[in-house]
Amino acid sequence: MASLVITVAGLISLAVRGGPRWGIDFQGGTLMTYKFSGPPPVAEIRAVLDKALPSAPTVQNFTGGENQVSIGTEGADNTALTKNRQTVLDTFEKTFAKPEAGKLDFNNSSRETVRDQLRDPLVKNGVLISDPQLDKLVADMLSFRNTPPRSGVIADLGQLSAVPGVTPAVVKALHDTFYLAPFNLQSTDFVGPKVGKDLRTYAVRATLLALAGMLVYIAFRFEWIYGVAAVVAVLHDTIITVGVFSLFNKEIDLTVIAALLTLVGYSMNDTIVIFDRIRENLRLNRRERLEDVINRSVNQTLSRTVMTSGLTFLTILALFLFGGPVLHNFSFALVVGIIIGTYSSVFVASPIVLYAHDKMEARGKAAPVLAASSVNPGLKPGAGKVVRKGPAGA
């Protein structure tokens, strides 16, 4: 019932939202990261960009006190994406900065721009400097600007006096040439729509191929019904995790796909441990009901499952709480996945084997498939018990 409720809720959410919320990696677009001098006004940013851009952007505030915000924009081609990037910068300049006529924004100027624009004002203020000296001075000032805790945003040009070679005359030239916006464009990641579509296709294909490979291995190592049960359990984990992402309106990017593939392997490992114990107990207790064998096998491996999953969960929880925005979606997927994966190994995979056994036993086929072929090819089903065919010990 728990699986049913969560799965249905996730599928309804996916249907209402038109599918998963793909990140820039998969849908194509530009992802920009801005740092502000104070807490970013996310609501205001979203409002002004909704009006300025042709389609609504994604605006997310970074946790952890970095004063950063990520902005994702869609685009049909490179030209549209470049235009959106410039539109965001222009909108920020008009909304949050106080531009001064004839001056440039020092916090968002490149090394070449600062060097070219500063040369004449330096001469005007009596600073005689060669081109190599100017290059070094500009490099030192921008290094100071980009070093934490400033990280691209300085609040006063006078702060640059701490840079070697920056005299009062240089500061005067800076004031004559530049003003300071309260934000800085930290990074821009661009993915074309065609590349994004290909990445989405490859991600789905990789997940399905991983499941198919595991199905073949388990069918060969155990029995085909064990493989089916394990793959159904892993599919159950993946569907619920993707559904939870939809319920919380979180993006699915390449790091989330990596987490899902990690989850597939982790959950499958737990399931294999239980299946292996079931097989061992079937050899030792050939006359016992399969239901009792499964119950005992699950109980015998339960402490191992809880301790292993519990320790992994604590590690991933630490990543989720303290790992920062880059690892947030990855660790969130694993937090959800480890809980669901551990639960499904016990309460989904093994009961599927038992259910299939009961159905096949009703048709007189369960014992040869689940017991005889795994334990002794001479065993066959009898009236409520397994009997020997041939001499003892055969």
mmCIF file of C-alpha atoms in Angstrom, residues 11 85 140 171 208 229 261 276 282 308:
data_model
loop_
_atom_site.group_PDB
_atom_site.id
_atom_site.type_symbol
_atom_site.label_atom_id
_atom_site.label_comp_id
_atom_site.label_asym_id
_atom_site.label_seq_id
_atom_site.Cartn_x
_atom_site.Cartn_y
_atom_site.Cartn_z
ATOM 1 C CA LEU A 11 2.886 9.392 -11.558
ATOM 2 C CA ARG A 85 22.169 35.654 -21.416
ATOM 3 C CA ASP A 140 46.147 41.725 -9.407
ATOM 4 C CA VAL A 171 41.775 54.600 -7.138
ATOM 5 C CA LEU A 208 17.466 0.440 -19.131
ATOM 6 C CA ALA A 229 11.729 -9.878 -9.116
ATOM 7 C CA LEU A 261 22.440 4.420 -11.591
ATOM 8 C CA ASP A 276 21.593 -15.786 -1.977
ATOM 9 C CA LEU A 282 16.509 -23.958 0.214
ATOM 10 C CA THR A 308 24.913 -1.247 5.825
#
